[in-house]
Amino acid sequence: EGDVREVHPVNLGECEGSCSPSDCQLDEWSEWSACPCSGVRTRHRVVKQYPQCGGKACTGSLKEGDACEPQCNQEADVDCAYGTWTVWSACSTTCGTGFQQRLRPVRVFSSGDGEKCTDDGQKDTKPCKELPPCPQQQNCTYSDWSDWGECNAKPCSEGSQERSRKVAQPAKNGGVACEAASLKELQTCSKKCPRSKQDCELSDWA
């Protein structure tokens, strides 16, 4: 705690002449001081009237200390401040629903308990006006499959045969595109073995 001073009675001797005793009177306490780096705040009071003619002496301290949270290193409270808005950007799209945006820089960053800067405070968005509707998307479509081609296997073995199809309608306006791998299809096939040759045999005459 801070320095504490006590007021002690002083023998003033006998007063000359006749007078009425007056007791010591202390003034009201002052407000607490700001909390310094030492972590002890103080308040004071003064002697309003000293004792006279045998009155009661002053008692109690004229200064008090109290523990507090130091404020010596605290930053001043400063609110965030922004600069000037930019012009609105071009629309994000040419059809359907789009947006425009404008930005502004931070001119002064906040400190202490001041109002903080935010991302929303640095940008502003609004919808674009009078955009035409976007063309409808169309996915790729294919024709029907052709018949299976001839099997390329040799007799008594396995091979493959193929069928194909064409692109009937290419994709438009961002639709799902056609895939080249989807235009052909293979499957396994086989050919039977030929029968063994047999000579003609005639029966006996009747």
XYZ file of N, CA and C in Angstrom:
618
model
N 0.837 -1.181 0.000
C 0.000 0.000 0.000
C 0.877 1.238 0.000
N 0.213 2.391 -0.233
C 0.959 3.636 -0.305
C 1.349 4.158 1.064
N 1.982 5.264 1.026
C 2.450 5.910 2.244
C 1.252 6.315 3.094
N 1.241 5.940 4.362
C 0.149 6.259 5.283
C 0.701 7.115 6.409
N 0.116 8.242 6.572
C 0.559 9.153 7.635
C -0.520 9.272 8.703
N -0.122 9.229 9.951
C -1.036 9.357 11.075
C -0.917 10.756 11.685
N -2.023 11.234 12.187
C -2.029 12.527 12.885
C -2.045 12.252 14.379
N -1.034 12.718 15.070
C -0.903 12.472 16.509
C -1.272 13.728 17.284
N -1.823 13.560 18.490
C -2.184 14.734 19.304
C -0.935 15.519 19.730
N -1.094 16.774 19.814
C -0.007 17.668 20.234
C -0.456 18.445 21.459
N 0.392 18.468 22.476
C 0.069 19.198 23.710
C 0.258 20.692 23.473
N -0.852 21.382 23.395
C -0.793 22.809 23.143
C -0.713 23.645 24.427
N -0.700 22.919 25.557
C -0.640 23.655 26.844
C -1.997 24.280 27.161
N -2.044 25.032 28.197
C -3.281 25.667 28.585
C -3.495 26.926 27.767
N -4.714 27.055 27.268
C -5.024 28.237 26.480
C -5.122 29.448 27.390
N -4.633 30.537 26.897
C -4.725 31.768 27.667
C -6.136 32.322 27.544
N -6.664 32.749 28.627
C -8.012 33.280 28.631
C -9.023 32.152 28.616
N -10.232 32.414 28.452
C -11.286 31.410 28.446
C -11.693 31.131 27.013
N -11.891 29.816 26.666
C -12.370 29.419 25.341
C -13.068 28.087 25.450
N -13.890 27.779 24.495
C -14.625 26.511 24.486
C -13.802 25.467 23.740
N -13.733 24.243 24.262
C -12.971 23.191 23.579
C -13.565 22.891 22.192
N -12.716 22.673 21.223
C -13.137 22.282 19.869
C -12.350 21.051 19.448
N -13.074 20.014 19.010
C -12.427 18.768 18.586
C -11.845 18.918 17.169
N -10.928 18.012 16.881
C -10.357 17.954 15.529
C -11.438 17.508 14.537
N -11.401 18.064 13.346
C -12.322 17.674 12.289
C -11.534 17.388 11.004
N -11.808 16.229 10.431
C -11.147 15.853 9.172
C -12.111 16.071 8.010
N -11.578 16.486 6.877
C -12.399 16.723 5.696
C -12.781 15.391 5.039
N -13.666 15.427 4.024
C -14.081 14.227 3.302
C -12.915 13.675 2.465
N -12.969 12.371 2.211
C -11.955 11.753 1.358
C -12.097 12.272 -0.080
N -10.978 12.402 -0.725
C -10.994 12.744 -2.149
C -11.392 11.512 -2.961
N -11.615 11.682 -4.294
C -11.850 10.538 -5.176
C -10.568 9.718 -5.317
N -10.732 8.421 -5.599
C -9.549 7.582 -5.816
C -8.806 8.064 -7.070
N -7.513 8.004 -6.998
C -6.698 8.382 -8.147
C -6.789 7.300 -9.222
N -6.339 7.612 -10.446
C -6.211 6.587 -11.482
C -5.195 5.540 -11.039
N -5.342 4.335 -11.563
C -4.443 3.261 -11.132
C -3.101 3.383 -11.843
N -2.008 3.643 -11.116
C -0.695 3.779 -11.745
C -0.070 2.411 -12.008
N 1.120 2.421 -12.581
C 1.811 1.162 -12.889
C 2.158 0.367 -11.629
N 2.228 1.027 -10.481
C 2.530 0.320 -9.224
C 1.396 -0.576 -8.782
N 0.203 -0.369 -9.311
C -0.947 -1.180 -8.939
C -1.591 -0.752 -7.632
N -1.302 0.451 -7.138
C -1.903 0.962 -5.896
C -2.466 2.354 -6.169
N -3.760 2.514 -6.029
C -4.360 3.833 -6.168
C -4.473 4.478 -4.786
N -4.595 5.774 -4.755
C -4.605 6.497 -3.468
C -5.736 7.517 -3.435
N -6.074 7.894 -2.208
C -6.964 9.027 -1.981
C -6.483 9.772 -0.736
N -6.878 11.035 -0.602
C -6.371 11.890 0.478
C -7.512 12.614 1.172
N -7.194 13.060 2.361
C -8.069 14.005 3.048
C -7.205 14.926 3.908
N -7.729 16.034 4.289
C -6.958 17.027 5.054
C -7.669 17.329 6.364
N -6.916 17.953 7.286
C -7.496 18.380 8.563
C -8.303 19.651 8.311
N -9.581 19.538 8.550
C -10.462 20.695 8.355
C -10.361 21.676 9.523
N -10.216 21.112 10.739
C -10.072 21.975 11.929
C -9.234 21.247 12.969
N -8.189 21.894 13.446
C -7.364 21.314 14.499
C -8.053 21.502 15.853
N -7.728 20.610 16.831
C -8.369 20.740 18.156
C -7.923 22.035 18.863
N -8.818 22.581 19.624
C -8.525 23.804 20.382
C -9.069 23.677 21.796
N -8.324 24.302 22.716
C -8.757 24.416 24.116
C -9.118 23.072 24.725
N -8.248 22.053 24.487
C -8.452 20.745 25.101
C -9.404 19.848 24.348
N -9.769 20.191 23.140
C -10.665 19.328 22.359
C -9.977 18.028 21.939
N -10.746 17.108 21.437
C -10.212 15.803 21.056
C -9.244 15.943 19.884
N -8.154 15.163 19.996
C -7.124 15.214 18.951
C -7.587 14.504 17.670
N -6.904 14.782 16.569
C -7.187 14.121 15.291
C -6.718 12.669 15.346
N -7.515 11.789 14.808
C -7.151 10.371 14.713
C -7.415 9.882 13.290
N -6.702 8.827 12.876
C -6.897 8.269 11.515
C -5.872 8.827 10.547
N -5.800 8.220 9.401
C -4.804 8.585 8.401
C -5.334 9.670 7.474
N -4.402 10.366 6.847
C -4.739 11.388 5.864
C -4.565 10.880 4.423
N -4.060 9.640 4.284
C -3.849 9.058 2.966
C -4.119 7.562 3.030
N -4.808 7.043 2.052
C -5.103 5.610 1.991
C -4.672 5.057 0.640
N -4.265 3.795 0.649
C -3.915 3.098 -0.587
C -4.830 1.904 -0.800
N -5.026 1.526 -2.055
C -5.914 0.410 -2.384
C -5.372 -0.286 -3.636
N -5.318 -1.615 -3.593
C -4.822 -2.371 -4.754
C -5.774 -2.199 -5.943
N -5.191 -2.098 -7.142
C -5.998 -1.890 -8.348
C -5.293 -2.501 -9.543
N -5.989 -2.565 -10.675
C -5.409 -3.098 -11.904
C -4.713 -1.969 -12.650
N -3.405 -2.078 -12.897
C -2.673 -0.970 -13.541
C -3.231 -0.661 -14.931
N -3.269 0.594 -15.262
C -3.733 1.054 -16.552
C -2.646 1.803 -17.323
N -1.427 1.673 -16.846
C -0.368 2.484 -17.433
C -0.035 2.057 -18.864
N -0.283 0.759 -19.197
C 0.094 0.289 -20.529
C -1.098 0.101 -21.457
N -2.276 0.534 -21.046
C -3.454 0.374 -21.873
C -3.444 1.370 -23.026
N -3.894 0.865 -24.194
C -3.975 1.733 -25.358
C -5.216 2.613 -25.275
N -5.145 3.738 -25.909
C -6.309 4.602 -25.988
C -7.377 3.927 -26.848
N -8.639 4.154 -26.527
C -9.742 3.582 -27.289
C -9.924 4.380 -28.579
N -9.638 3.724 -29.716
C -9.761 4.377 -31.018
C -10.633 3.500 -31.908
N -11.691 4.074 -32.487
C -12.573 3.334 -33.383
C -11.931 3.163 -34.761
N -12.318 2.077 -35.422
C -11.889 1.859 -36.808
C -12.459 2.960 -37.697
N -11.682 3.405 -38.652
C -12.147 4.421 -39.609
C -11.825 3.947 -41.019
N -12.781 4.110 -41.931
C -12.631 3.654 -43.308
C -12.381 4.829 -44.259
N -11.801 4.494 -45.410
C -11.581 5.487 -46.450
C -12.800 5.610 -47.348
N -12.579 6.152 -48.550
C -13.669 6.413 -49.489
C -13.992 5.160 -50.312
N -15.278 4.986 -50.616
C -15.709 3.856 -51.433
C -15.164 3.982 -52.859
N -14.837 2.848 -53.479
C -14.495 2.828 -54.899
C -15.793 2.894 -55.713
N -15.667 3.031 -57.034
C -16.859 2.970 -57.890
C -17.337 1.520 -57.948
N -18.592 1.333 -58.307
C -19.152 -0.015 -58.396
C -18.455 -0.801 -59.507
N -18.201 -2.065 -59.266
C -17.568 -2.936 -60.261
C -18.566 -3.298 -61.348
N -18.054 -3.896 -62.437
C -18.944 -4.427 -63.471
C -19.728 -5.604 -62.894
N -20.840 -5.919 -63.515
C -21.670 -7.023 -63.026
C -20.911 -8.342 -63.164
N -21.151 -9.242 -62.223
C -20.431 -10.527 -62.203
C -20.861 -11.469 -63.324
N -21.956 -11.176 -64.005
C -22.426 -12.019 -65.104
C -23.172 -11.147 -66.114
N -23.434 -11.692 -67.299
C -24.130 -10.927 -68.342
C -25.593 -11.338 -68.482
N -26.020 -12.349 -67.732
C -27.409 -12.785 -67.809
C -27.817 -13.399 -66.481
N -29.123 -13.541 -66.289
C -29.614 -14.151 -65.059
C -29.454 -13.234 -63.864
N -28.897 -13.751 -62.768
C -28.722 -12.991 -61.526
C -27.245 -12.729 -61.283
N -26.871 -11.466 -61.187
C -25.478 -11.095 -60.948
C -25.381 -10.024 -59.881
N -24.149 -9.689 -59.490
C -23.925 -8.731 -58.413
C -22.807 -7.764 -58.787
N -22.890 -6.581 -58.196
C -21.831 -5.582 -58.289
C -21.256 -5.352 -56.893
N -19.998 -4.952 -56.843
C -19.327 -4.784 -55.555
C -18.494 -3.502 -55.565
N -18.402 -2.886 -54.408
C -17.486 -1.767 -54.228
C -16.736 -1.970 -52.922
N -15.551 -1.391 -52.820
C -14.662 -1.607 -51.689
C -14.214 -0.262 -51.113
N -13.762 -0.312 -49.864
C -13.131 0.865 -49.266
C -12.023 0.385 -48.328
N -10.916 1.110 -48.259
C -9.795 0.675 -47.423
C -9.988 1.094 -45.968
N -9.237 0.459 -45.081
C -9.197 0.886 -43.681
C -8.213 2.045 -43.563
N -8.698 3.171 -43.084
C -7.835 4.349 -42.928
C -7.170 4.351 -41.563
N -7.911 3.959 -40.501
C -7.367 3.902 -39.139
C -7.817 2.589 -38.516
N -6.874 1.760 -38.080
C -7.215 0.518 -37.396
C -7.561 0.809 -35.932
N -8.473 0.028 -35.383
C -8.922 0.252 -34.012
C -7.848 -0.145 -33.004
N -7.957 0.397 -31.809
C -7.077 0.027 -30.703
C -7.870 0.101 -29.413
N -7.348 -0.552 -28.356
C -8.053 -0.559 -27.078
C -9.425 -1.192 -27.218
N -10.425 -0.534 -26.654
C -11.803 -1.012 -26.734
C -12.586 -0.320 -27.845
N -11.887 0.272 -28.794
C -12.568 0.948 -29.900
C -13.275 -0.033 -30.814
N -14.189 0.481 -31.620
C -14.953 -0.351 -32.548
C -14.024 -0.980 -33.585
N -14.145 -2.307 -33.764
C -13.233 -3.048 -34.634
C -13.598 -2.876 -36.111
N -12.595 -3.032 -36.962
C -12.827 -3.076 -38.400
C -13.377 -4.460 -38.772
N -14.241 -4.529 -39.759
C -14.823 -5.802 -40.184
C -14.728 -5.930 -41.700
N -14.810 -7.180 -42.181
C -14.815 -7.415 -43.624
C -16.049 -6.794 -44.267
N -17.200 -6.901 -43.561
C -18.431 -6.329 -44.102
C -18.334 -4.813 -44.203
N -17.549 -4.205 -43.331
C -17.398 -2.762 -43.382
C -16.535 -2.296 -44.531
N -15.764 -3.226 -45.133
C -14.851 -2.859 -46.208
C -15.406 -3.166 -47.602
N -16.571 -3.839 -47.667
C -17.144 -4.139 -48.976
C -18.651 -3.984 -48.932
N -19.213 -3.674 -50.089
C -20.650 -3.459 -50.222
C -21.089 -4.137 -51.511
N -22.219 -4.843 -51.480
C -22.689 -5.611 -52.631
C -24.136 -5.274 -52.919
N -24.480 -5.233 -54.203
C -25.865 -5.014 -54.613
C -26.138 -5.826 -55.868
N -27.400 -6.224 -56.118
C -27.728 -7.005 -57.318
C -27.694 -6.125 -58.562
N -27.326 -6.731 -59.693
C -27.345 -6.014 -60.966
C -28.796 -5.833 -61.430
N -29.004 -4.806 -62.209
C -30.356 -4.502 -62.675
C -30.536 -4.863 -64.153
N -31.767 -5.313 -64.487
C -32.209 -5.490 -65.871
C -31.286 -6.391 -66.695
N -30.932 -7.539 -66.141
C -30.145 -8.510 -66.905
C -31.089 -9.437 -67.664
N -30.756 -9.801 -68.918
C -31.609 -10.746 -69.651
C -31.495 -12.142 -69.050
N -32.515 -12.977 -69.250
C -32.413 -14.357 -68.745
C -31.339 -15.124 -69.499
N -30.685 -16.042 -68.823
C -29.635 -16.848 -69.449
C -30.267 -17.941 -70.312
N -29.646 -18.298 -71.465
C -30.150 -19.419 -72.284
C -30.146 -20.707 -71.474
N -31.114 -21.556 -71.743
C -31.240 -22.800 -71.001
C -30.111 -23.759 -71.352
N -29.595 -24.440 -70.371
C -28.531 -25.419 -70.606
C -29.084 -26.638 -71.345
N -28.246 -27.184 -72.217
C -28.610 -28.406 -72.931
C -27.463 -29.403 -72.817
N -27.772 -30.588 -72.341
C -26.756 -31.635 -72.238
C -26.586 -32.340 -73.585
N -25.440 -32.969 -73.745
C -25.176 -33.769 -74.946
C -26.160 -34.938 -75.021
N -26.609 -35.230 -76.241
C -27.443 -36.423 -76.463
C -26.826 -37.263 -77.577
N -27.080 -38.597 -77.517
C -26.506 -39.539 -78.482
C -27.607 -40.191 -79.326
N -27.189 -40.679 -80.476
C -28.117 -41.458 -81.310
C -28.245 -42.873 -80.744
N -29.104 -43.685 -81.348
C -29.224 -45.078 -80.916
C -27.974 -45.859 -81.340
N -27.729 -46.946 -80.626
C -26.598 -47.809 -80.974
C -26.847 -48.513 -82.321
N -25.773 -48.693 -83.061
C -25.859 -49.495 -84.295
C -25.922 -50.972 -83.928
N -26.131 -51.825 -84.956
C -26.073 -53.269 -84.709
C -24.627 -53.673 -84.418
N -24.481 -54.820 -83.765
C -23.132 -55.317 -83.491
C -22.440 -55.689 -84.807
N -21.183 -55.335 -84.915
C -20.395 -55.686 -86.100
C -20.017 -57.162 -86.101
N -19.326 -57.585 -87.156
C -18.928 -58.987 -87.286
C -17.884 -59.335 -86.239
N -17.982 -60.537 -85.723
C -17.009 -60.995 -84.733
C -15.674 -61.258 -85.424
N -14.606 -60.775 -84.868
C -13.289 -60.929 -85.491
C -12.541 -62.172 -85.016
N -13.248 -63.059 -84.330
C -12.599 -64.275 -83.822
C -12.376 -65.284 -84.947
N -11.347 -66.094 -84.801
C -11.104 -67.212 -85.709
C -11.891 -68.405 -85.216
N -12.137 -69.372 -86.100
C -12.874 -70.558 -85.661
C -12.218 -71.202 -84.437
N -13.048 -71.675 -83.570
C -12.611 -72.332 -82.332
C -11.902 -71.380 -81.365
N -12.141 -70.046 -81.461
C -11.482 -69.102 -80.541
C -12.430 -67.935 -80.236
N -11.963 -67.051 -79.308
C -12.743 -65.881 -78.917
C -12.151 -64.619 -79.526
N -12.993 -63.617 -79.757
C -12.558 -62.315 -80.256
C -13.479 -61.236 -79.727
N -13.680 -60.213 -80.509
C -14.553 -59.116 -80.083
C -15.325 -58.576 -81.262
N -16.395 -57.900 -80.931
C -17.185 -57.218 -81.943
C -17.579 -55.842 -81.412
N -17.865 -54.916 -82.292
C -18.037 -53.513 -81.936
C -19.373 -52.979 -82.438
N -19.900 -52.033 -81.674
C -21.038 -51.257 -82.153
C -20.766 -49.794 -81.825
N -21.437 -48.871 -82.472
C -21.149 -47.443 -82.301
C -22.433 -46.628 -82.323
N -22.264 -45.375 -81.924
C -23.358 -44.403 -82.004
C -22.761 -43.027 -82.241
N -23.580 -42.067 -82.626
C -23.111 -40.729 -82.940
C -23.664 -39.692 -81.958
N -23.075 -38.496 -82.018
C -23.590 -37.374 -81.214
C -24.802 -36.810 -81.930
N -25.953 -36.865 -81.277
C -27.172 -36.320 -81.875
C -27.284 -34.820 -81.623
N -26.913 -34.384 -80.400
C -27.002 -32.964 -80.048
C -25.833 -32.590 -79.137
N -24.913 -31.730 -79.599
C -23.808 -31.303 -78.718
C -24.338 -30.496 -77.528
N -23.543 -30.451 -76.463
C -23.921 -29.670 -75.278
C -23.912 -28.182 -75.602
N -24.820 -27.431 -74.953
C -24.903 -25.980 -75.144
C -25.054 -25.280 -73.796
N -24.510 -24.081 -73.739
C -24.711 -23.184 -72.582
C -24.325 -23.828 -71.248
N -23.198 -24.520 -71.257
C -22.702 -25.098 -70.005
C -23.277 -26.449 -69.656
N -23.984 -27.088 -70.586
C -24.524 -28.416 -70.304
C -23.430 -29.476 -70.275
N -23.812 -30.715 -69.915
C -22.855 -31.826 -69.824
C -22.368 -32.191 -71.216
N -21.048 -32.193 -71.417
C -20.467 -32.426 -72.743
C -20.488 -33.900 -73.114
N -20.383 -34.155 -74.409
C -20.280 -35.529 -74.902
C -18.890 -36.089 -74.591
N -18.814 -37.406 -74.454
C -17.547 -38.070 -74.180
C -17.221 -39.009 -75.344
N -16.012 -38.904 -75.844
C -15.608 -39.743 -76.979
C -15.661 -41.225 -76.620
N -15.361 -41.544 -75.351
C -15.359 -42.951 -74.943
C -16.753 -43.556 -74.964
N -17.787 -42.703 -75.025
C -19.162 -43.210 -75.021
C -19.710 -43.448 -76.412
N -18.864 -43.270 -77.449
C -19.331 -43.438 -78.825
C -19.121 -44.847 -79.359
N -18.323 -45.669 -78.678
C -18.072 -47.037 -79.120
C -18.218 -47.985 -77.939
N -18.562 -49.216 -78.266
C -18.730 -50.236 -77.233
C -18.252 -51.575 -77.797
N -17.517 -52.345 -77.031
C -16.998 -53.654 -77.435
C -17.579 -54.737 -76.553
N -17.714 -55.934 -77.135
C -18.078 -57.095 -76.332
C -17.344 -58.322 -76.897
N -17.136 -59.317 -76.069
C -16.438 -60.534 -76.507
C -17.390 -61.406 -77.314
N -16.814 -62.188 -78.204
C -17.594 -63.099 -79.041
C -16.727 -64.318 -79.377
N -17.305 -65.316 -79.958
C -16.540 -66.533 -80.324
C -17.165 -67.161 -81.570
N -16.363 -68.013 -82.236
C -16.846 -68.742 -83.405
C -16.716 -70.243 -83.146
N -17.714 -70.956 -83.601
C -17.712 -72.411 -83.381
C -16.661 -73.085 -84.268
N -16.254 -74.271 -83.866
C -15.305 -75.056 -84.654
C -16.062 -75.750 -85.804
N -15.450 -75.858 -86.980
C -16.106 -76.566 -88.098
C -16.163 -78.074 -87.830
N -17.124 -78.745 -88.429
C -17.243 -80.191 -88.248
C -16.124 -80.927 -89.022
N -15.730 -82.096 -88.543
C -14.689 -82.916 -89.235
C -15.226 -83.451 -90.560
N -14.344 -83.617 -91.547
C -14.742 -84.131 -92.858
C -15.055 -85.625 -92.756
N -16.096 -86.062 -93.452
C -16.482 -87.476 -93.504
C -16.747 -87.877 -94.969
N -16.121 -89.022 -95.403
C -16.348 -89.505 -96.763
C -17.743 -90.119 -96.904
N -18.242 -90.091 -98.099
C -19.558 -90.677 -98.375
C -19.455 -92.213 -98.354
N -20.343 -92.874 -97.701
C -20.374 -94.325 -97.639
C -21.721 -94.824 -98.163
N -21.649 -95.809 -99.072
C -22.874 -96.376 -99.640
C -23.196 -97.720 -98.962
N -24.425 -98.016 -98.912
C -24.831 -99.303 -98.313
C -24.705 -100.427 -99.360
N -24.857 -101.666 -98.972
C -24.802 -102.781 -99.894
C -26.035 -102.769 -100.794
N -25.859 -103.419 -101.997
C -27.002 -103.537 -102.908
C -28.079 -104.409 -102.295
N -29.255 -104.105 -102.653
C -30.374 -104.901 -102.157
C -30.497 -106.154 -103.028
